[in-house]
Short mmCIF file of C-alpha atoms in Angstrom, two decimals:
data_model
loop_
_atom_site.label_atom_id
_atom_site.label_comp_id
_atom_site.label_asym_id
_atom_site.label_seq_id
_atom_site.Cartn_x
_atom_site.Cartn_y
_atom_site.Cartn_z
CA MET A 18 -51.10 11.44 92.71
CA VAL A 19 -47.93 11.06 94.96
CA SER A 20 -47.44 7.62 94.28
CA ALA A 21 -48.12 7.51 90.91
CA LEU A 22 -45.59 10.23 90.03
CA SER A 23 -43.07 8.74 92.16
CA PHE A 24 -43.60 5.27 90.54
CA LEU A 25 -42.96 7.62 86.64
CA GLN A 26 -39.57 9.49 88.62
CA LYS A 27 -38.51 5.49 89.09
CA TYR A 28 -39.23 3.84 86.39
CA LEU A 29 -37.83 7.00 83.58
CA PHE A 30 -35.07 7.08 86.43
CA HIS A 31 -34.16 3.61 85.69
CA GLU A 32 -35.18 2.66 82.38
CA SER A 33 -33.12 5.90 80.91
CA GLY A 34 -29.82 4.25 82.19
CA LEU A 35 -29.44 7.48 84.83
CA ALA A 36 -29.33 5.08 87.63
CA SER A 37 -26.23 2.62 86.22
CA LEU A 38 -24.73 5.78 85.89
CA TRP A 39 -24.98 7.10 89.17
CA ILE A 40 -24.26 3.51 90.34
CA THR A 41 -21.01 3.34 88.37
CA GLY A 42 -19.86 6.65 89.97
CA ARG A 43 -17.66 9.94 89.86
CA ASP A 44 -15.01 7.94 87.67
CA ALA A 45 -17.81 6.75 84.76
CA TRP A 46 -19.06 11.02 84.74
CA LEU A 47 -15.60 12.24 84.75
CA ILE A 48 -14.80 10.36 81.68
CA ILE A 49 -18.60 11.35 80.09
CA PHE A 50 -17.72 14.88 80.84
CA ALA A 51 -14.03 14.35 79.64
CA ARG A 52 -15.53 13.00 75.98
CA CYS A 53 -18.44 15.83 76.13
CA ALA A 54 -15.70 18.51 75.84
CA ARG A 55 -13.32 16.80 73.63
CA MET A 56 -16.73 16.71 71.18
CA ILE A 57 -17.58 19.96 71.78
CA ALA A 58 -14.12 20.91 70.09
CA TYR A 59 -14.32 18.43 67.23
CA GLY A 60 -17.59 19.95 66.58
CA ALA A 61 -16.54 23.15 65.98
CA SER A 62 -13.60 22.12 64.29
CA SER A 63 -15.24 20.59 61.55
CA LEU A 64 -17.03 23.34 61.05
CA ILE A 65 -14.35 25.91 60.59
CA LEU A 66 -11.03 24.05 59.14
CA ALA A 67 -11.34 24.07 55.65
CA LEU A 68 -12.85 27.62 55.82
CA PHE A 69 -9.81 28.46 57.95
CA PHE A 70 -7.20 27.54 55.01
CA ASN A 71 -9.51 28.79 52.54
CA GLU A 72 -9.47 32.32 54.32
CA LEU A 73 -5.69 31.82 54.11
CA GLN A 74 -6.03 31.18 50.36
CA VAL A 75 -4.42 27.90 51.09
CA SER A 76 -4.95 26.22 47.43
CA ASP A 77 -7.85 22.83 46.98
CA SER A 78 -5.51 20.47 47.17
CA ARG A 79 -3.48 21.41 49.99
CA ILE A 80 -6.36 21.60 52.05
CA GLY A 81 -7.55 17.78 50.57
CA LEU A 82 -3.87 17.37 51.19
CA PHE A 83 -4.08 18.10 55.09
CA LEU A 84 -7.59 16.48 55.97
CA THR A 85 -6.13 13.17 54.33
CA LEU A 86 -3.30 13.31 56.73
CA THR A 87 -4.65 14.33 59.79
CA LEU A 88 -7.42 11.70 59.33
CA VAL A 89 -4.26 9.32 58.50
CA GLY A 90 -2.35 10.51 61.81
CA ASP A 91 -5.12 10.64 63.82
CA VAL A 92 -5.76 6.50 62.43
CA VAL A 93 -2.24 5.56 63.37
CA LEU A 94 -1.71 7.36 67.14
CA SER A 95 -4.92 6.01 68.24
CA LEU A 96 -3.92 2.09 67.08
CA ALA A 97 -0.32 2.53 68.42
CA ILE A 98 -1.42 4.24 72.03
CA SER A 99 -4.27 1.56 72.14
CA LEU A 100 -2.02 -0.85 71.54
CA VAL A 101 0.26 0.33 74.80
CA ALA A 102 -2.30 2.22 77.10
CA ASP A 103 -3.10 -0.84 79.31
CA ARG A 104 0.73 -0.99 79.93
CA PHE A 105 1.55 2.82 80.07
CA GLY A 106 -1.67 3.62 81.77
CA ARG A 107 -4.68 4.58 80.89
CA ARG A 108 -5.37 7.99 82.91
CA ARG A 109 -1.34 8.31 81.98
CA THR A 110 -2.25 8.10 78.25
CA VAL A 111 -5.24 9.90 77.97
CA CYS A 112 -3.41 13.08 79.69
CA CYS A 113 -1.23 12.85 77.04
CA GLY A 114 -3.58 12.83 74.26
CA ALA A 115 -5.35 15.51 76.16
CA LEU A 116 -1.72 17.55 75.88
CA LEU A 117 -1.54 17.29 72.38
CA MET A 118 -5.41 18.36 71.87
CA ILE A 119 -4.32 21.71 73.60
CA LEU A 120 -0.87 21.76 71.85
CA SER A 121 -2.86 21.51 68.06
CA GLY A 122 -5.87 23.96 68.98
CA THR A 123 -2.87 26.31 70.74
CA THR A 124 -1.10 26.14 67.09
CA PHE A 125 -3.86 26.90 65.12
CA ALA A 126 -4.67 29.84 67.38
CA LEU A 127 -1.50 31.62 66.89
CA SER A 128 -0.14 30.87 63.56
CA GLU A 129 -1.18 30.53 60.70
CA ASN A 130 1.84 29.24 58.25
CA TYR A 131 1.02 26.08 56.44
CA TRP A 132 3.97 23.83 57.28
CA ILE A 133 3.76 24.48 60.64
CA LEU A 134 -0.01 23.77 61.01
CA LEU A 135 0.36 20.45 59.21
CA PRO A 136 2.50 18.97 61.66
CA ALA A 137 0.78 19.98 64.30
CA ALA A 138 -2.31 18.72 63.19
CA VAL A 139 -0.93 15.36 62.23
CA VAL A 140 0.82 14.24 65.40
CA GLY A 141 -1.11 16.15 67.82
CA VAL A 142 -4.86 15.77 68.11
CA LEU A 143 -7.19 17.36 65.30
CA SER A 144 -10.55 15.89 64.24
CA ALA A 145 -10.42 16.57 61.03
CA THR A 146 -14.45 15.11 59.85
CA GLY A 147 -16.01 16.02 63.48
CA GLY A 148 -15.21 12.51 64.74
CA ASP A 149 -13.68 10.95 67.16
CA THR A 150 -11.27 9.33 65.35
CA GLY A 151 -8.08 9.81 68.07
CA PRO A 152 -6.66 7.80 70.70
CA PHE A 153 -9.27 8.71 73.51
CA ARG A 154 -12.20 6.43 72.15
CA ALA A 155 -10.95 3.22 72.66
CA ILE A 156 -8.89 3.52 75.69
CA GLU A 157 -12.63 5.17 77.36
CA GLU A 158 -14.72 2.31 76.50
CA SER A 159 -12.33 0.36 77.44
CA THR A 160 -12.18 1.89 81.06
CA ILE A 161 -16.32 2.22 80.93
CA ALA A 162 -16.52 -1.67 80.45
CA GLU A 163 -13.58 -2.36 83.85
CA LEU A 164 -16.07 -0.12 85.69
CA THR A 165 -19.02 -1.02 85.34
CA VAL A 166 -20.92 -4.92 85.11
CA PRO A 167 -22.53 -6.20 82.92
CA GLU A 168 -26.06 -5.62 83.64
CA THR A 169 -24.99 -2.02 83.32
CA ARG A 170 -22.43 -1.32 81.11
CA SER A 171 -24.59 -0.74 77.95
CA ASP A 172 -27.01 2.22 79.69
CA VAL A 173 -23.54 3.53 80.80
CA LEU A 174 -22.13 3.28 77.31
CA THR A 175 -25.57 4.97 75.45
CA TRP A 176 -24.93 8.21 77.79
CA TYR A 177 -21.67 7.73 76.99
CA ILE A 178 -22.21 8.09 73.04
CA THR A 179 -25.22 10.36 73.77
CA THR A 180 -23.70 13.21 75.63
CA ALA A 181 -21.22 12.75 72.79
CA SER A 182 -23.81 13.95 70.42
CA LEU A 183 -25.08 16.09 71.85
CA GLY A 184 -21.72 17.72 72.25
CA SER A 185 -20.85 17.38 68.96
CA ALA A 186 -23.46 19.43 67.66
CA SER A 187 -23.40 22.07 70.64
CA GLY A 188 -19.90 22.86 69.40
CA THR A 189 -20.99 23.18 65.56
CA VAL A 190 -23.73 25.33 66.72
CA ALA A 191 -21.57 27.38 69.21
CA ALA A 192 -18.64 27.73 67.02
CA GLY A 193 -21.34 29.15 64.08
CA ARG A 194 -22.86 31.62 66.73
CA LEU A 195 -19.45 32.54 67.92
CA ILE A 196 -18.16 33.62 64.50
CA GLN A 197 -21.34 35.82 63.42
CA TRP A 198 -21.30 37.63 66.52
CA LEU A 199 -17.11 38.04 66.35
CA GLN A 200 -17.59 39.83 62.73
CA ASN A 201 -20.16 42.17 63.77
CA LYS A 202 -17.98 43.56 66.22
CA ASP A 203 -15.32 46.11 64.97
CA GLY A 204 -12.08 45.68 63.85
CA TRP A 205 -12.51 41.87 64.42
CA THR A 206 -12.18 40.12 60.75
CA LEU A 207 -13.08 36.62 60.09
CA LEU A 208 -9.73 35.47 60.22
CA ASP A 209 -9.17 36.45 63.98
CA ALA A 210 -12.72 34.54 64.37
CA TYR A 211 -11.51 31.42 63.48
CA HIS A 212 -8.28 31.58 65.49
CA VAL A 213 -10.79 32.58 68.59
CA CYS A 214 -12.82 28.91 67.99
CA PHE A 215 -8.97 27.07 67.83
CA GLY A 216 -8.52 29.13 71.43
CA LEU A 217 -11.98 27.40 72.42
CA TYR A 218 -10.52 24.66 71.35
CA ALA A 219 -7.20 24.37 73.33
CA LEU A 220 -9.68 25.45 76.22
CA MET A 221 -11.97 22.43 75.84
CA GLY A 222 -8.56 20.03 75.66
CA PHE A 223 -7.65 21.42 78.58
CA LEU A 224 -10.70 20.72 80.25
CA ALA A 225 -11.16 17.43 79.28
CA LEU A 226 -7.29 17.33 81.00
CA LEU A 227 -8.51 18.35 84.59
CA ALA A 228 -11.22 15.52 83.87
CA THR A 229 -8.43 12.68 83.47
CA LEU A 230 -6.09 13.72 85.72
CA SER A 231 -9.40 13.48 88.83
CA LEU A 232 -9.76 9.80 87.78
CA SER A 233 -9.08 6.69 89.87
CA SER A 234 -6.84 4.03 90.03
CA LYS A 235 -10.15 2.20 89.28
CA CYS A 236 -9.84 3.52 86.00
CA GLU A 237 -6.55 1.13 85.19
CA LEU A 238 -6.48 -2.34 84.36
CA ARG A 239 -7.05 -5.37 86.61
CA GLU A 240 -4.58 -8.22 86.56
CA PRO A 241 -6.32 -10.94 87.65
CA ALA A 242 -6.04 -12.01 91.21
CA VAL A 243 -3.83 -15.34 91.61
CA PRO A 244 -5.50 -16.64 95.08
CA LYS A 245 -2.64 -17.91 97.64
CA GLU A 246 -2.48 -21.56 98.49
CA GLY A 247 -3.34 -20.81 102.67
CA GLU A 248 -6.79 -18.61 100.74
CA THR A 249 -7.89 -21.32 99.24
CA GLY A 250 -7.34 -24.48 101.61
CA GLU A 251 -4.92 -26.54 100.05
CA ALA A 252 -2.28 -25.57 102.15
CA ALA A 253 -2.30 -29.21 104.25
CA GLU A 254 -2.44 -30.94 100.32
CA GLY A 255 0.77 -28.66 99.19
CA LEU A 256 2.46 -29.43 101.82
CA LEU A 257 1.56 -33.64 101.01
CA HIS A 258 2.33 -33.31 98.11
CA ASP A 259 5.71 -31.71 98.95
CA GLN A 260 6.51 -34.64 100.95
CA GLU A 261 5.83 -36.75 98.61
CA LEU A 262 7.81 -35.24 95.74
CA SER A 263 10.45 -34.55 98.05
CA PRO A 264 13.98 -36.71 97.37
CA VAL A 265 14.96 -39.12 99.81
CA ASP A 266 18.47 -41.26 100.92
CA ASP A 267 19.21 -44.36 101.25
CA HIS A 268 17.71 -44.81 104.94
CA HIS A 269 14.17 -43.16 103.76
CA HIS A 270 14.52 -39.68 105.06
CA VAL A 271 13.81 -36.37 103.50
CA THR A 272 16.68 -34.58 102.30
CA GLU A 273 16.48 -30.78 101.85
CA GLU A 274 16.84 -29.62 98.59
CA PRO A 275 19.07 -26.74 98.01
CA GLU A 276 18.09 -23.71 97.91
CA HIS A 277 17.54 -22.42 94.72
CA GLU A 278 17.53 -18.45 93.53
CA PRO A 279 14.52 -16.70 93.34
CA LYS A 280 13.76 -16.66 89.28
CA PRO A 281 13.38 -13.48 87.60
CA GLU A 282 10.02 -12.44 86.42
CA PRO A 283 9.04 -13.04 82.70
CA LYS A 284 9.42 -9.85 80.92
CA THR A 285 6.09 -9.10 79.60
CA SER A 286 5.88 -7.10 76.57
CA LYS A 287 4.49 -3.13 76.77
CA ILE A 288 2.44 -4.51 73.39
CA ALA A 289 -0.72 -5.69 74.25
CA GLN A 290 -1.11 -9.26 73.28
CA ILE A 291 -4.28 -10.55 71.52
CA SER A 292 -4.99 -14.45 72.21
CA LYS A 293 -6.21 -16.88 69.22
CA GLU A 294 -9.44 -17.20 71.21
CA THR A 295 -10.32 -13.90 70.73
CA ARG A 296 -9.02 -13.68 67.48
CA SER A 297 -11.37 -16.14 66.23
CA VAL A 298 -14.24 -14.28 67.13
CA MET A 299 -13.42 -10.48 66.15
CA TYR A 300 -12.02 -11.89 62.57
CA ALA A 301 -15.39 -12.41 61.97
CA LEU A 302 -16.75 -8.90 63.69
CA TRP A 303 -14.23 -6.78 62.02
CA PHE A 304 -14.94 -8.07 58.53
CA LEU A 305 -18.83 -7.02 59.33
CA LEU A 306 -17.66 -3.95 60.98
CA MET A 307 -15.61 -3.12 57.84
CA VAL A 308 -18.65 -3.67 55.25
CA ASP A 309 -20.97 -1.52 57.48
CA SER A 310 -18.56 1.54 57.84
CA LEU A 311 -17.54 0.86 53.50
CA ALA A 312 -21.56 1.26 53.27
CA ASP A 313 -21.48 4.54 55.99
CA GLY A 314 -18.70 6.41 53.92
CA MET A 315 -20.47 5.25 50.43
CA VAL A 316 -23.23 7.53 51.93
CA SER A 317 -22.06 10.26 54.22
CA MET A 318 -23.72 12.53 55.89
CA SER A 319 -22.40 15.48 53.54
CA LEU A 320 -22.98 13.09 50.27
CA THR A 321 -26.40 13.27 51.20
CA THR A 322 -26.66 16.28 51.31
CA TYR A 323 -24.89 16.86 48.17
CA TYR A 324 -27.50 14.50 46.95
CA ILE A 325 -30.48 16.04 48.17
CA ASP A 326 -29.26 19.53 47.12
CA GLU A 327 -28.81 17.91 43.40
CA LYS A 328 -31.53 16.50 42.97
CA TYR A 329 -34.62 19.24 44.62
CA HIS A 330 -32.24 22.73 44.48
CA LEU A 331 -33.58 23.38 48.56
CA PRO A 332 -32.81 27.12 50.48
CA LYS A 333 -29.40 26.07 52.46
CA SER A 334 -31.65 26.99 55.32
CA GLN A 335 -33.53 24.31 54.83
CA LEU A 336 -31.45 21.80 54.20
CA GLY A 337 -29.80 23.10 57.26
CA ASP A 338 -32.89 22.67 59.55
CA VAL A 339 -34.27 19.32 58.18
CA LEU A 340 -29.76 18.61 59.37
CA SER A 341 -30.34 20.11 62.50
CA ALA A 342 -33.95 18.07 63.44
CA SER A 343 -32.03 14.74 62.00
CA TYR A 344 -28.97 15.21 64.38
CA PHE A 345 -31.11 16.43 67.37
CA LEU A 346 -33.78 12.83 66.71
CA ALA A 347 -30.14 11.13 66.55
CA ALA A 348 -29.36 11.88 69.73
CA CYS A 349 -32.49 11.35 71.91
CA SER A 350 -33.07 8.29 70.45
CA THR A 351 -29.81 6.71 71.36
CA ILE A 352 -30.88 7.38 75.11
CA PHE A 353 -33.01 4.41 74.52
CA ALA A 354 -29.97 2.18 73.37
CA GLY A 355 -29.67 0.94 76.61
CA PRO A 356 -32.62 -0.31 77.80
CA LEU A 357 -33.41 -1.98 75.25
CA ALA A 358 -30.42 -3.65 75.21
CA ARG A 359 -31.51 -5.01 78.67
CA HIS A 360 -34.54 -5.83 77.79
CA ILE A 361 -33.66 -7.85 74.31
CA GLY A 362 -30.27 -8.42 74.19
CA LEU A 363 -27.29 -7.04 73.04
CA VAL A 364 -26.93 -8.19 69.25
CA ASN A 365 -30.88 -7.89 68.57
CA THR A 366 -30.66 -4.15 69.90
CA MET A 367 -27.69 -3.97 67.14
CA VAL A 368 -29.87 -5.55 64.49
CA PHE A 369 -33.66 -4.75 64.88
CA THR A 370 -32.52 -0.99 65.06
CA HIS A 371 -30.22 -0.64 62.21
CA VAL A 372 -32.28 -2.21 59.48
CA PRO A 373 -34.73 0.37 59.10
CA SER A 374 -32.43 2.53 58.98
CA SER A 375 -30.47 0.24 56.31
CA LEU A 376 -33.59 0.40 54.49
CA ALA A 377 -34.11 3.83 54.53
CA VAL A 378 -30.82 3.80 52.76
CA LEU A 379 -31.67 1.80 50.30
CA LEU A 380 -35.19 3.69 49.31
CA PHE A 381 -33.64 7.02 49.31
CA PRO A 382 -33.26 7.78 45.60
CA LEU A 383 -36.96 6.73 44.76
CA PRO A 384 -39.08 8.98 46.53
CA GLN A 385 -39.42 11.98 43.93
CA ASN A 386 -41.18 14.20 46.87
CA LYS A 387 -38.88 16.12 49.14
CA PHE A 388 -40.69 15.10 52.15
CA LEU A 389 -40.86 11.94 51.62
CA THR A 390 -37.35 12.25 50.80
CA PHE A 391 -36.71 14.47 54.73
CA ALA A 392 -39.31 11.12 56.26
CA LEU A 393 -36.95 8.70 54.91
CA LEU A 394 -33.55 11.00 56.07
CA LEU A 395 -35.41 11.47 59.56
CA LEU A 396 -35.67 7.54 60.12
CA ARG A 397 -31.98 6.71 59.23
CA THR A 398 -30.68 9.33 61.30
CA GLY A 399 -32.40 8.62 64.32
CA LEU A 400 -32.25 4.88 64.14
CA ASN A 401 -28.56 4.72 62.72
CA ASN A 402 -26.59 5.99 66.26
CA MET A 403 -28.45 2.82 68.10
CA ASP A 404 -25.99 0.62 67.90
CA GLN A 405 -23.04 2.17 69.11
CA ALA A 406 -23.41 1.73 72.68
CA PRO A 407 -24.71 -2.41 72.19
CA ARG A 408 -21.55 -2.81 70.07
CA ALA A 409 -19.13 -1.66 72.17
CA ALA A 410 -20.78 -3.43 75.18
CA LEU A 411 -20.52 -6.34 73.04
CA ILE A 412 -16.91 -5.88 72.06
CA ALA A 413 -15.95 -5.82 75.80
CA ALA A 414 -18.25 -9.40 76.59
CA VAL A 415 -16.11 -11.39 74.22
CA VAL A 416 -12.82 -10.31 74.74
CA LYS A 417 -10.90 -10.50 78.02
CA PRO A 418 -10.72 -7.32 79.65
CA SER A 419 -6.87 -7.16 79.00
CA GLU A 420 -7.68 -7.04 75.45
CA ARG A 421 -10.31 -4.58 75.37
CA THR A 422 -8.61 -1.63 74.47
CA ALA A 423 -6.14 -2.96 72.02
CA VAL A 424 -9.44 -4.72 70.20
CA MET A 425 -11.53 -1.57 70.36
CA GLY A 426 -8.35 0.50 68.79
CA ILE A 427 -7.92 -1.71 65.85
CA THR A 428 -11.60 -1.96 65.66
CA SER A 429 -11.54 2.18 65.64
CA THR A 430 -9.09 1.93 62.81
CA LEU A 431 -10.15 -0.60 60.48
CA ARG A 432 -13.60 1.31 60.68
CA THR A 433 -11.98 4.70 59.69
CA LEU A 434 -9.41 3.04 57.23
CA ALA A 435 -13.28 1.30 55.36
CA ASN A 436 -15.08 4.51 55.88
CA VAL A 437 -12.44 6.72 53.65
CA THR A 438 -12.54 4.61 50.73
CA GLY A 439 -16.34 4.87 50.02
CA PRO A 440 -16.61 8.59 49.16
CA SER A 441 -14.37 7.28 46.49
CA PHE A 442 -16.82 5.00 44.69
CA THR A 443 -19.62 6.87 45.34
CA GLY A 444 -17.11 10.10 43.43
CA LEU A 445 -16.96 8.01 40.06
CA LEU A 446 -20.80 6.99 40.08
CA ALA A 447 -21.92 10.47 40.31
CA GLU A 448 -19.38 11.47 37.60
CA ASN A 449 -21.88 9.15 35.74
CA GLY A 450 -24.99 9.86 36.49
CA ARG A 451 -25.33 6.96 38.63
CA PHE A 452 -25.44 8.88 41.88
CA TRP A 453 -28.47 6.65 42.98
CA ILE A 454 -26.71 3.48 43.39
CA ALA A 455 -24.73 4.82 45.61
CA PHE A 456 -27.84 4.68 48.28
CA VAL A 457 -28.43 1.40 46.80
CA VAL A 458 -25.18 -0.32 47.16
CA GLY A 459 -25.01 1.19 50.72
CA GLY A 460 -28.46 0.17 52.02
CA ALA A 461 -27.99 -3.21 50.72
CA LEU A 462 -24.57 -3.23 52.41
CA ARG A 463 -26.13 -2.69 55.37
CA LEU A 464 -28.40 -5.33 55.30
CA ALA A 465 -25.77 -7.78 54.50
CA TYR A 466 -24.10 -6.68 57.64
CA ASP A 467 -27.50 -6.95 59.85
CA LEU A 468 -27.72 -10.10 58.53
CA GLY A 469 -24.62 -11.45 59.19
CA LEU A 470 -24.58 -9.98 62.50
CA PHE A 471 -27.46 -11.55 63.59
CA VAL A 472 -26.35 -15.30 62.20
CA MET A 473 -23.13 -15.05 63.13
CA PHE A 474 -23.76 -13.46 66.39
CA ILE A 475 -27.12 -14.54 68.13
CA ASN A 476 -26.24 -17.15 70.23
CA ILE A 477 -22.56 -16.07 71.00
CA GLN A 478 -21.46 -16.74 74.84
CA LEU A 479 -20.78 -13.35 76.76
CA TYR A 480 -19.12 -12.57 79.54
CA LYS A 481 -17.28 -15.64 80.08
CA HIS A 482 -14.26 -13.50 81.03
CA GLU A 483 -16.08 -11.23 83.13
CA PRO A 484 -15.10 -11.17 86.93
CA VAL A 485 -18.63 -11.03 88.07
CA LYS A 486 -18.39 -12.87 91.88
CA GLU A 487 -18.62 -9.85 93.71
CA ALA A 488 -19.40 -6.94 91.48
CA MET A 489 -22.87 -8.45 90.15
CA PRO A 490 -24.72 -9.07 93.50
CA SER A 491 -23.15 -5.34 94.83
CA ALA A 492 -24.38 -3.66 92.11
CA ALA A 493 -27.95 -5.84 92.50
CA ALA A 494 -27.93 -4.67 95.97
CA GLU A 495 -27.31 -1.43 95.15
CA ARG A 496 -30.04 -0.80 92.51
CA VAL A 497 -32.45 -2.28 94.42
CA SER A 498 -31.46 0.21 97.50
CA LEU A 499 -31.65 3.06 94.99
CA ASP A 500 -35.65 1.63 94.23
CA ALA A 501 -36.47 1.14 97.34
CA PHE A 502 -35.01 4.48 99.63
CA GLU A 503 -33.62 7.06 97.19
CA LEU A 504 -36.85 7.67 95.12
CA GLY A 505 -39.33 7.45 97.68
CA SER A 506 -40.92 4.29 97.28
CA ASP A 507 -43.30 2.02 99.70
CA VAL A 508 -41.63 -0.90 99.44
CA ASP A 509 -41.71 -3.80 102.61
CA ASP A 510 -39.21 -5.61 103.68
CA GLU A 511 -40.51 -8.80 102.18
CA ASP A 512 -41.29 -7.32 98.46
CA LEU A 513 -37.89 -5.89 98.75
CA GLU A 514 -35.74 -9.09 100.53
CA ALA A 515 -37.79 -10.58 97.58
CA ARG A 516 -36.32 -8.75 95.13
CA LEU A 517 -32.84 -9.02 96.06
CA ARG A 518 -32.85 -12.45 95.97
CA ARG A 519 -34.15 -12.90 92.17
CA SER A 520 -31.17 -10.03 91.32
CA THR A 521 -28.98 -12.04 93.03
CA SER A 522 -27.28 -15.76 93.27
CA SER A 523 -29.71 -18.34 94.20
CA ASP A 524 -26.69 -20.56 95.18
CA ASP A 525 -24.95 -18.25 97.36
CA GLY A 526 -26.25 -17.70 100.95
CA SER A 527 -23.63 -15.34 102.16
CA LYS A 528 -23.37 -12.90 99.20
CA TYR A 529 -27.71 -12.72 99.73
CA ASN A 530 -26.96 -11.97 103.48
CA GLU A 531 -24.43 -9.48 102.77
CA ALA A 532 -26.82 -7.31 100.64
CA VAL A 533 -29.39 -7.81 102.46
CA SER A 534 -27.21 -6.28 105.64
CA SER A 535 -26.10 -3.35 103.46
CA ILE A 536 -29.79 -2.21 102.58
CA SER A 537 -30.81 -2.82 105.69
CA GLY A 538 -28.16 -0.31 107.02
CA GLN A 539 -29.17 1.89 104.64
CA LYS A 540 -32.55 1.98 105.53
CA SER A 541 -32.18 2.81 108.97
CA GLN A 542 -29.23 5.38 108.15
CA LYS A 543 -32.51 7.40 105.97
CA PRO A 544 -33.47 10.38 107.82
CA LEU A 545 -37.36 10.81 108.65
CA MET A 546 -39.46 13.55 106.65
#
């Protein structure tokens, strides 16, 4: 019974990706905590932002202008910062973003002047949609790619996205409960409750700032090391080469060349440069992702709920319960994206989890029964987010480490721009009584994205830019160490060494011996129970 429980615990620990998260270390935990805190704030702001301006009796046109300019500001800020973050410093850049988030939250907590709030939202960091459209995500995903190895990357990114989804949902629920509680207190107005929520927004920004300040230098971009001549065993050959190419006089004696002043190091641009090789891959992926984002914008969740309400005229409480269940299902299903990617590959995971979701969108107008409609909604939302972590891992696997932040920033910008154009098409269709066509077109576009992704990227070479010579064996050794000793498994030395031999390179005996020695040391230090 104990051994079965131990096996189950160990299996869940690894298959859920928690082992990979544990191995990656403290920096990854802090990044995930910072994003979770930020998404709690975003979830709260998405609920109350438009209601706050409505309570201030701001016109609908000005509210629309505010939301549009806020989104544009987030997109521009995200793109600009992602292009310079690696040169300026990732931790420093994210700290600046957290300070802007605190500034925005504090301004909204203290002011009710539209013309003061507008620049605070546009220049600062305030999510108008509840999504992470600011400058943080591209930098954080690039940093996680730097901290992980290919075997653990999708697992860590999965938890990065899962906790963000849970944080956003928690923020929305908490804001609603807090506003209701404050309204029931004597002397509290609805505006006062909104101001308190924005104060908590600033507090979440402060927590994210503290987490970012605690990150280590491992989060920064590591330039590829250039081996010295003496370290490669080619010093003698280099000296001989110098002798052969040195100038000689008439008596065939080698003459000394005059000493030259050291050449100044070439100036490097503060803006990230994306190589032609990377662009050739990303152009196709960017196009496909924009198609997918356009489709998502056409059938966004707000438009979907509006369509359901128009079709069935449901009580708002019932509609809210269904949406809450779908969001919870989406957060839970995301956990399985990492293990699935480990078993069937990144591209297969992206495609085979997205196709059923796309079919659910395509068939959404068909049922005339609300329960079948709810089933399609749950299928769509439950699988919709499972491609996010593999997508980030795929981008990290095909681009150079020095280009990841910029590429992810551009990807986020293009996806956002494509997404915000979708509702315009749906609005035109809805005005003419053709709302259902938006779901058919959206589902077809999503399926086209899935097919294009599978055809164009299924055989792409991954990890060719990875500095894996040292990282992968040590990570494998640590993972086997966790398998054998951390969870109480009874694994003998022969079985452990066989598993370690499969996890490390067969042509590198020194690394294998080093890993075995490391595990043996851990075993000898483990206290007896």
